[in-house]
Amino acid sequence: ASKTLEIIEAGGLEKILFGTDSPLNGENSYTKSPNKEYFTLLNYKLSKSDYNQLMNTNSISFFDIYY
């Protein structure tokens, strides 16, 4: 997560897309360590708005998705 935070700081949050197409540990990737620690740290270090932008809004904007 520290590298992700460095990249966000250097390049800007609006340029980062979070991808979930290749989970490291199968279907439980986001509930087991080390991934759980990664998401917990990002959620702690980023504001709620920035975390939501990273995990959702950047992709919605990039792919021009409408609800």
Coordinates of C-alpha atoms in Angstrom, one line a residue:
A1 CA 0.0 0.0 0.0
S2 CA 2.9 2.4 0.6
K3 CA 3.9 2.1 -3.1
T4 CA 0.3 2.9 -4.1
L5 CA 0.3 5.9 -1.9
E6 CA 3.6 7.1 -3.4
I7 CA 2.2 6.7 -6.9
I8 CA -1.0 8.6 -5.9
E9 CA 1.1 11.4 -4.4
A10 CA 3.4 11.6 -7.5
G11 CA 0.9 11.3 -10.3
G12 CA -2.5 12.3 -8.8
L13 CA -5.3 10.2 -7.6
E14 CA -7.5 11.0 -10.7
K15 CA -5.0 9.0 -12.9
I16 CA -5.2 5.7 -11.0
L17 CA -7.6 2.9 -11.7
F18 CA -8.0 0.1 -9.3
G19 CA -8.2 -3.3 -11.1
T20 CA -9.8 -6.5 -9.7
D21 CA -9.5 -8.7 -12.7
S22 CA -6.6 -10.8 -11.4
P23 CA -7.0 -11.6 -7.7
L24 CA -3.8 -13.0 -6.2
N25 CA -5.5 -15.6 -3.9
G26 CA -8.7 -16.5 -5.8
E27 CA -12.1 -15.6 -4.7
N28 CA -10.9 -14.8 -1.1
S29 CA -8.3 -12.4 -2.2
Y30 CA -9.8 -9.4 -0.5
T31 CA -10.6 -11.0 2.8
K32 CA -7.3 -12.7 3.6
S33 CA -3.8 -11.3 4.3
P34 CA -1.8 -9.7 2.7
N35 CA -4.6 -8.2 0.6
K36 CA -6.8 -7.4 3.6
E37 CA -4.0 -5.5 5.2
Y38 CA -3.4 -3.6 1.9
F39 CA -7.0 -2.4 1.7
T40 CA -7.2 -1.7 5.4
L41 CA -4.1 0.5 5.2
L42 CA -5.4 2.3 2.1
N43 CA -8.7 2.9 3.7
Y44 CA -7.0 4.3 6.8
K45 CA -4.5 6.5 4.9
L46 CA -6.9 8.0 2.4
S47 CA -9.9 10.1 3.1
K48 CA -13.3 8.4 2.5
S49 CA -13.8 10.5 -0.6
D50 CA -10.3 9.6 -2.0
Y51 CA -10.7 5.9 -1.2
N52 CA -14.1 5.9 -3.0
Q53 CA -12.5 7.8 -6.0
L54 CA -9.8 5.2 -6.2
M55 CA -12.1 2.2 -5.9
N56 CA -15.1 3.5 -7.9
T57 CA -15.4 6.9 -9.4
N58 CA -12.2 6.9 -11.5
S59 CA -13.3 3.8 -13.3
I60 CA -16.8 5.1 -13.8
S61 CA -15.4 8.2 -15.3
F62 CA -12.8 6.5 -17.4
F63 CA -15.3 3.9 -18.9
D64 CA -18.0 6.5 -19.2
I65 CA -20.5 4.4 -17.2
Y66 CA -23.9 5.8 -16.4
Y67 CA -26.4 4.4 -13.9

